[in-house]
Coordinates of C-alpha atoms in Angstrom, one line a residue:
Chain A
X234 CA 115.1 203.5 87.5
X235 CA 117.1 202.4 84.7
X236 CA 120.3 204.6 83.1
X237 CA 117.8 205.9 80.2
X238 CA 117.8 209.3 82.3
X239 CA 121.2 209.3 84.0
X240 CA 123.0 213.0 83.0
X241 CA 126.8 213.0 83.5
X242 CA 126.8 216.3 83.0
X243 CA 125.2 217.4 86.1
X244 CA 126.5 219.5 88.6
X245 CA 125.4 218.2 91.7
X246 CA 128.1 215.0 90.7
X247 CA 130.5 217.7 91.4
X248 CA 129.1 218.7 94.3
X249 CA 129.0 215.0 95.9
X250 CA 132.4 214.7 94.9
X251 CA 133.8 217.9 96.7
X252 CA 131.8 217.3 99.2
X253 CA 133.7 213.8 99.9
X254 CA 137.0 215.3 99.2
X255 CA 137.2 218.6 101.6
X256 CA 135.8 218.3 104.9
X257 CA 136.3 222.1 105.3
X258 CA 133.5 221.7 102.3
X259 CA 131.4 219.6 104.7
X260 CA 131.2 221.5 107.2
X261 CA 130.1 224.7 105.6
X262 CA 127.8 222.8 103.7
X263 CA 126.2 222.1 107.2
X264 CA 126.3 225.6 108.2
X265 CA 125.3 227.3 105.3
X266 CA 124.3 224.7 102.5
X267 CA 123.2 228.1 99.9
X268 CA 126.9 229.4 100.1
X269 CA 128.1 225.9 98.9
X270 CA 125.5 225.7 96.5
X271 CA 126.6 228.9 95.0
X272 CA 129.8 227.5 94.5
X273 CA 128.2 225.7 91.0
X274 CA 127.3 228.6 88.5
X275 CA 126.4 225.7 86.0
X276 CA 123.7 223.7 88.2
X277 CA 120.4 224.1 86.9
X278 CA 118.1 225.6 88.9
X279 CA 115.7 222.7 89.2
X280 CA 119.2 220.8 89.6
X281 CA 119.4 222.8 93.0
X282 CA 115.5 223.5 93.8
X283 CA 115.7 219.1 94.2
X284 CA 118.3 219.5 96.7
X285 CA 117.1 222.0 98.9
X286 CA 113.8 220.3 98.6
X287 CA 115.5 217.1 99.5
X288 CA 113.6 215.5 96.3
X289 CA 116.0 213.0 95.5
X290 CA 112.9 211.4 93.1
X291 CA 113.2 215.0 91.2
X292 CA 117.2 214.6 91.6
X293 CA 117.5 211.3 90.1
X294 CA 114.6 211.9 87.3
X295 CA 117.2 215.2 85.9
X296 CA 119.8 212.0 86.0
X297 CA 121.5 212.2 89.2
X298 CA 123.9 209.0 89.6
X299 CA 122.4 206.5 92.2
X300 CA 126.1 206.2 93.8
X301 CA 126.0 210.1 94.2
X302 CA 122.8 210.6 95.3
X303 CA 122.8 207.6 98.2
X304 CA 126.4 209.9 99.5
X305 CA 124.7 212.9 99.0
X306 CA 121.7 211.8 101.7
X307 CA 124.5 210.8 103.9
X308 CA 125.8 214.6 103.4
X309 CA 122.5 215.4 104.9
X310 CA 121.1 212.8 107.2
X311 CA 124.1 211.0 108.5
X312 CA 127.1 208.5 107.6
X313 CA 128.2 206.4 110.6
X314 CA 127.7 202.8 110.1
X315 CA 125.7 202.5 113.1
X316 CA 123.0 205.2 112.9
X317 CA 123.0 208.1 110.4
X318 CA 123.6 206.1 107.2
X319 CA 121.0 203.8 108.3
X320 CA 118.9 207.0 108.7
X321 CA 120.0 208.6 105.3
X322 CA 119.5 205.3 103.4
X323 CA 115.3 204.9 105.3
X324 CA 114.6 208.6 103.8
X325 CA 116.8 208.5 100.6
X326 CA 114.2 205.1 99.6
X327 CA 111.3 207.4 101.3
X328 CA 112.0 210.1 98.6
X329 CA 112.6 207.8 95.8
X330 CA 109.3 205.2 96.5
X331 CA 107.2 208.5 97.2
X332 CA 106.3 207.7 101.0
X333 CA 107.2 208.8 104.0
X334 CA 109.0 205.7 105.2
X335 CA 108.1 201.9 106.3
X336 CA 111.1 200.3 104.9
X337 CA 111.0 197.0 105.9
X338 CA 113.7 195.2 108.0
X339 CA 115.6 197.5 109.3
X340 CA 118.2 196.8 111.9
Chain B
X161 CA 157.6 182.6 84.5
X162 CA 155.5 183.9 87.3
X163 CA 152.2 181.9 88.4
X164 CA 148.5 181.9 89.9
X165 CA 148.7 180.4 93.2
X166 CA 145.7 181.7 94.9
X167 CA 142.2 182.9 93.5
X168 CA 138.6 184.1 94.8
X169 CA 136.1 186.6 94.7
X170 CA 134.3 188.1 97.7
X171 CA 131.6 190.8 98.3
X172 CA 132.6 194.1 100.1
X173 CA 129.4 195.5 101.4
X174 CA 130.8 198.1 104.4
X175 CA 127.5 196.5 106.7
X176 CA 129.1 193.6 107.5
X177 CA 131.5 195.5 109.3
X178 CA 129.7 198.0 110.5
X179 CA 126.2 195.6 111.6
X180 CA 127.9 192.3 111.8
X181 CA 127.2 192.4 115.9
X182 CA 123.1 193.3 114.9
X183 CA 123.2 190.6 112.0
X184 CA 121.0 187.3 112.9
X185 CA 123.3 184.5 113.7
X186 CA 122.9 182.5 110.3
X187 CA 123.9 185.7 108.6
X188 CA 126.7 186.5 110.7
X189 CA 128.3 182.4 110.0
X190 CA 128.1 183.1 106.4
X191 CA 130.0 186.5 106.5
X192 CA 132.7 184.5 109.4
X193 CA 132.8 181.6 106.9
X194 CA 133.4 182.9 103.8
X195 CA 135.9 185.2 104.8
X196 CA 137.2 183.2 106.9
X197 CA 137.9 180.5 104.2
X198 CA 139.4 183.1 102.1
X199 CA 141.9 184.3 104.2
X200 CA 142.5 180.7 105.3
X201 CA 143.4 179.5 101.5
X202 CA 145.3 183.0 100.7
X203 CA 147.5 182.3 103.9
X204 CA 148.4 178.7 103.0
X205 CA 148.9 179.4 98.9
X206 CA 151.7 181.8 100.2
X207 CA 151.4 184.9 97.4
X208 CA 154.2 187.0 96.9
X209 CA 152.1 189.5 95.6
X210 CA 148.1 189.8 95.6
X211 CA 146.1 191.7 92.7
X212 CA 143.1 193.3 94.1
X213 CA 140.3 193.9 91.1
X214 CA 137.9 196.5 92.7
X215 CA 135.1 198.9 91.7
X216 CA 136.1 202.4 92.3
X217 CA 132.7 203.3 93.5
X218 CA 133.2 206.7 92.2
X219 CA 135.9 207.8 95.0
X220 CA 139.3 209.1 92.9
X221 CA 138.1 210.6 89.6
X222 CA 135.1 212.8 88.4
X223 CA 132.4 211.4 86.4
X224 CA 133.1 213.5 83.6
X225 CA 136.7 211.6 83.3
X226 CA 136.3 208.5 84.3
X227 CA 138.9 205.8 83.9
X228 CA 137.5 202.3 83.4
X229 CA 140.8 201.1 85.0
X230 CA 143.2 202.6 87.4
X231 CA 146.2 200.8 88.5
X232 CA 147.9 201.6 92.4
X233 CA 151.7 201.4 92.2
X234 CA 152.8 203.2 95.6
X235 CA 154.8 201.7 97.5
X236 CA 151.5 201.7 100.7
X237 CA 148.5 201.6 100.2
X238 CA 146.3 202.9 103.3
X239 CA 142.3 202.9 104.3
X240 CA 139.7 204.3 104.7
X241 CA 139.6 207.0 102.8
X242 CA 139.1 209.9 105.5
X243 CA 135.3 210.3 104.6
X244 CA 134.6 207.0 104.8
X245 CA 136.1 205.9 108.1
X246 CA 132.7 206.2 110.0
X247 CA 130.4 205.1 107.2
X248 CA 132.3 201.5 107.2
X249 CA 133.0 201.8 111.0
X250 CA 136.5 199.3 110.3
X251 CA 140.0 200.1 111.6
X252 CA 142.3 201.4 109.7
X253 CA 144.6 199.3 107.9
X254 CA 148.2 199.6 105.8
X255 CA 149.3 197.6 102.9
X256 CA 152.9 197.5 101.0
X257 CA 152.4 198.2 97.7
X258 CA 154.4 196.5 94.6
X259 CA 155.4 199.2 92.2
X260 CA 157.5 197.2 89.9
X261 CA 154.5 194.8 89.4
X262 CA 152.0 197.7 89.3
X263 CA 154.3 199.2 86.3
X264 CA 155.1 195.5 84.8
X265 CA 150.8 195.1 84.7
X266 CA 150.2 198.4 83.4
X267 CA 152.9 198.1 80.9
X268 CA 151.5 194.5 79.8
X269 CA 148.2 195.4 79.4
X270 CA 148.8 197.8 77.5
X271 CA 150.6 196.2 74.8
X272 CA 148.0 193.6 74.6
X273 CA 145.7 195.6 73.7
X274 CA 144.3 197.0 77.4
X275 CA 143.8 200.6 78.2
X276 CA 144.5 200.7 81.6
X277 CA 145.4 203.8 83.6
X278 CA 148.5 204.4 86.4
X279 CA 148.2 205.7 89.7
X280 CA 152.0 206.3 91.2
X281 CA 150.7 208.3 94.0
X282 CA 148.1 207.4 96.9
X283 CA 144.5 205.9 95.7
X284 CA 141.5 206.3 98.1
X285 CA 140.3 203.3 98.9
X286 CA 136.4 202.9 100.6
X287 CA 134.5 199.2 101.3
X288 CA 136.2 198.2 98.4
X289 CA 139.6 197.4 99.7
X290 CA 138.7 198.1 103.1
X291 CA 136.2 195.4 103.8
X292 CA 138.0 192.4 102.5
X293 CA 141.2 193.4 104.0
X294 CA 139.8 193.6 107.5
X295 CA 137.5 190.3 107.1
X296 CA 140.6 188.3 106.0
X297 CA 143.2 190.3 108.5
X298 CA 145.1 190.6 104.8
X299 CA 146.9 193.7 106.8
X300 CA 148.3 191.4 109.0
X301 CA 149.9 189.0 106.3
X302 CA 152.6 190.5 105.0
X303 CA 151.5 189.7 101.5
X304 CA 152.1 192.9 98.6
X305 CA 149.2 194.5 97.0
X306 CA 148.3 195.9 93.7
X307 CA 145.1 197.0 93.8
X308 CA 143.2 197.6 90.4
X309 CA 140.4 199.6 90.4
X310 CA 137.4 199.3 88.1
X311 CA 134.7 200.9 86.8
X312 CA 131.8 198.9 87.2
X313 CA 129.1 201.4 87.8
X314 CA 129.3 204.4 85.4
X315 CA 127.9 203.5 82.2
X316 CA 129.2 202.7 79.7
X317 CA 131.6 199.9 81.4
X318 CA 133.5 196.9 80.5
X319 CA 131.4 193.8 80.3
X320 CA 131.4 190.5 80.9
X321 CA 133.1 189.5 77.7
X322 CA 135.3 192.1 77.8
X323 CA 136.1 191.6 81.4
X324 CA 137.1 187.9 80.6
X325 CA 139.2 188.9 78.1
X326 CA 141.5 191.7 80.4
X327 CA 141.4 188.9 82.6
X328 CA 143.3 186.7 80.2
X329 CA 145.2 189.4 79.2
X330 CA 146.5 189.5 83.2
X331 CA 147.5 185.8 83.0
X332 CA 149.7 186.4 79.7
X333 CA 151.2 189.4 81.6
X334 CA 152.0 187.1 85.0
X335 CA 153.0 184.5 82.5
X336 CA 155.1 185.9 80.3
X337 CA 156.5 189.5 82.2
X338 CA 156.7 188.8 85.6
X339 CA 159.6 187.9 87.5
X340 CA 160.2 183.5 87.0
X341 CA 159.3 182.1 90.4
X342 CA 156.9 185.2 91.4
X343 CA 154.2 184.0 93.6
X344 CA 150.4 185.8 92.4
X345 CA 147.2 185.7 94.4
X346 CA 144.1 187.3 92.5
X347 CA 141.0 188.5 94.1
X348 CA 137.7 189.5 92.4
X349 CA 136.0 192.2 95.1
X350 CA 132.6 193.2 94.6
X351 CA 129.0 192.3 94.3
X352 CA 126.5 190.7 95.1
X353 CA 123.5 191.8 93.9
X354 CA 122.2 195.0 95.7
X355 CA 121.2 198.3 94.9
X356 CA 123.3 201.3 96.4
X357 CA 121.3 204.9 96.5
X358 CA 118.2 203.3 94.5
X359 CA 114.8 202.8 95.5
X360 CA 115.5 199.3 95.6
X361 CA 118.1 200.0 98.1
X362 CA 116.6 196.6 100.6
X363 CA 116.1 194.3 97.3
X364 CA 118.5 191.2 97.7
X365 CA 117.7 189.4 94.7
X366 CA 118.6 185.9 95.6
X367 CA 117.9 184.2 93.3
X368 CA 120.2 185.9 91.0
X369 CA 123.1 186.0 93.6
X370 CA 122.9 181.9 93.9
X371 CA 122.8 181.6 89.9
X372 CA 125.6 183.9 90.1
X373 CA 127.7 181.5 92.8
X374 CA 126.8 178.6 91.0
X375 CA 127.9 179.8 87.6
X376 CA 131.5 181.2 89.0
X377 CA 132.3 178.5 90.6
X378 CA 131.5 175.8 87.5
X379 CA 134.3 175.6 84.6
X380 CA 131.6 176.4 82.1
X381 CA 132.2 180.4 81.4
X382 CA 130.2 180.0 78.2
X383 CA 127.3 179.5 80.6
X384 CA 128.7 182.0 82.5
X385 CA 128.1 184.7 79.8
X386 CA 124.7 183.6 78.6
X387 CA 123.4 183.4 82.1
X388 CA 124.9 186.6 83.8
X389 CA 124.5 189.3 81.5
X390 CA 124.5 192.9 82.0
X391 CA 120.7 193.5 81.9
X392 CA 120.5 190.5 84.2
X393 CA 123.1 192.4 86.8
X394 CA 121.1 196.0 86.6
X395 CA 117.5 193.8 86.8
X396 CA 118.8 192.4 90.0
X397 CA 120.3 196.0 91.4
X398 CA 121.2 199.0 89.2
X399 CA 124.7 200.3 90.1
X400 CA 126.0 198.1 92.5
X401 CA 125.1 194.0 90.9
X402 CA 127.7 194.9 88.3
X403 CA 130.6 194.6 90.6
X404 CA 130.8 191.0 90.1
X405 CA 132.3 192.0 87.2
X406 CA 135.6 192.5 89.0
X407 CA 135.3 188.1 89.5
X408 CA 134.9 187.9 85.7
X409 CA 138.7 189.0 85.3
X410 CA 139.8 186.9 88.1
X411 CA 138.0 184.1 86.3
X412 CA 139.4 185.2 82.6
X413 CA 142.5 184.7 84.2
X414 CA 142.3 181.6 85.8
X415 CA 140.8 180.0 83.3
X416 CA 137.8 177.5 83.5
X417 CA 138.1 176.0 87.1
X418 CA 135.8 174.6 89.8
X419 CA 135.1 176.9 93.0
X420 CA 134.1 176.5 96.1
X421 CA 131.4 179.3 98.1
X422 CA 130.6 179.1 101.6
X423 CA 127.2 180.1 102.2
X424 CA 125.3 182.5 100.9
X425 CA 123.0 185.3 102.9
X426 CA 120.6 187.9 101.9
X427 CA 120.2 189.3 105.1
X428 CA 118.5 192.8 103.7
X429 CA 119.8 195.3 106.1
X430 CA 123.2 194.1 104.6
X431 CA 121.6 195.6 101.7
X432 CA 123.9 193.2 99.5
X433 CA 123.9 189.6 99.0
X434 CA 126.6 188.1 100.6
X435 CA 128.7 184.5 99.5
X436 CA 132.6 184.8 98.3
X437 CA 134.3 181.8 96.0
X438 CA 137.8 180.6 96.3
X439 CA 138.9 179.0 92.8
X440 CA 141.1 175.9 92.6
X441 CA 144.5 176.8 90.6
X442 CA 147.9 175.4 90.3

């Protein structure tokens, strides 16, 4: 990808950042991910269809920020340096490269 | 008239904390040497204070107001940020803070020209303070930090040109502002080339990270511009190559000096390349 599509203006950027700021936040967004959801009036709804689908290709093609959308898979798959950002970082490149997975060298 | 007694530049990828024990052994030596050698030279140059240029990797201000420069003058700066304690998997780690030199930098820049912004409360800090300060033991030295953080990832940011000339504007402020006698370290944290939340989130482009190494540590920064441009940076990994942009002030400030590096690795599940430079000053 290249920053021709990139869209400050979405609302999932604000979700990524609350999400990394309250950790009451993250944990309802574990529990019930739609009530958090419903916290952004302005996100599109092909904005949000992406992230329930887990479409980060869809995400990033409306102009997610790369930044935002690698912490937002570690939202959802995992963040520990160990395991679960290994994890979200293996399916994050799955949904952007269209497979299911096969990244190569992984620890 | 204050002086430069102590400049490098170093990467900060959070994996070579958190999977330096599942690294290969050649990939391990280069993360052990080159930080080691850092805080080797930063020890014996004795700094009173130590300017930290950093991206900000999007972790104290919304994309919709984002501040290509944000100065930290509290009196302790502390890390990890609370979310990204596990993610880095480092301890935590306490700084003193210098708020007369935080103010003196922010009030410098500005008159020459620099919008910069001030921070007199707490900044959160993730890999990019974190990881060279517990490579390098810096919490352990006893050496004040300013850190300035930078925006090197939300277009549109500074470039290399531009980023040479703050960094010149830094050594007029050191020069001329602060205190006669004041000992200054600078360090450049960021880079190398790597991708983070792309779909080239393994590519290590090599070849651009030892052009890179070569060209920062040569007194040539005409060859420095031509050769490590912008498109060049985002070719060799959108959103995260650019953070060698934090060395090109270190380097406008210095001036045109010889470096040396310390290896270089491109172990991929780094998912960063990985060599640091210290610069000969003084």
């Amino acid at each position: 990808m290249a920053w021709d599509r990139y869209d400050p203006s979405l609302a999932a950027h604000d979700l990524v950042q609350d999400l990394k700021w309250d950790p009451a936040l993250r944990a309802q967004f574990k529990q019930n991910e739609a009530s958090v959801l419903d916290r952004y009036p302005h996100m599109r709804p092909e904005e949000r269809q992406a992230i329930e689908r887990r479409d980060f290709r869809a995400l990033y093609d409306l102009g997610m920020h790369p930044y935002l959308g690698g912490q937002l898979s570690r939202f959802i798959w995992g963040n520990d340096a160990g395991r679960g950002a290994i994890e979200a970082s293996n399916r994050l490149v799955a949904s952007l490269q269209g497979h299911a997975g096969g990244i190569p060298d992984k620890p | 008239m204050a002086e430069i007694v102590f400049a490098a530049g170093v990467p900060h990828a959070p994996a070579t904390v958190g999977l330096f024990e599942k690294a290969p052994d050649e990939a391990r030596a280069v993360v052990a040497e080159t930080f080691g050698a850092v805080g080797r030279a930063l020890r014996a140059a004795r700094p009173d204070v130590l300017i930290v240029f950093a991206n900000d990797h999007l972790t104290n201000s919304r994309i919709t107001a984002y501040p290509d420069f944000i100065i930290g003058m509290a009196e302790r700066h502390a890390g990890p940020h609370e979310w990204f304690k596990e993610w880095i998997g480092c301890r935590d780690w306490a700084l003193p803070g210098d708020p007369e030199v935080g103010r003196s930098l922010f009030r410098g820049l500005t008159r020459r020209g620099i919008r910069m912004n001030l921070e007199a409360g707490p900044l959160k800090f993730d890999d990019n303070l974190s990881v060279p300060t517990v490579l390098t033991d810096l919490d352990q030295a006893g050496i004040r930090v300013v850190p300035v953080l930078q925006n090197c990832t939300v277009p549109p940011f500074p470039d290399g040109a531009r980023c040479l000339e703050v960094g010149r504007a830094v050594a007029a402020v050191i020069r001329e502002d602060l205190p006669p006698g004041l000992r200054v370290g600078l360090l450049g944290s960021g880079g190398l080339s790597h991708e983070p939340g792309g779909a080239r989130y393994y590519k290590i482009d090599e070849e651009f990270d030892r052009l890179f190494l070569e060209r920062a540590s040569q007194p040539d920064h005409a060859a420095l511009l031509r050769d490590i441009t912008i498109p060049r940076m985002e070719e060799a990994g959108i959103g995260g190559t650019a953070e060698v942009l934090s060395w090109f002030i270190v380097l406008g400030a210095i001036g045109e000096r010889r470096g040396e590096s310390f290896g270089y690795t491109g172990w991929p599940s780094f998912r960063c390349g990985i060599g640091g430079v210290v610069w000969e000053v003084g």
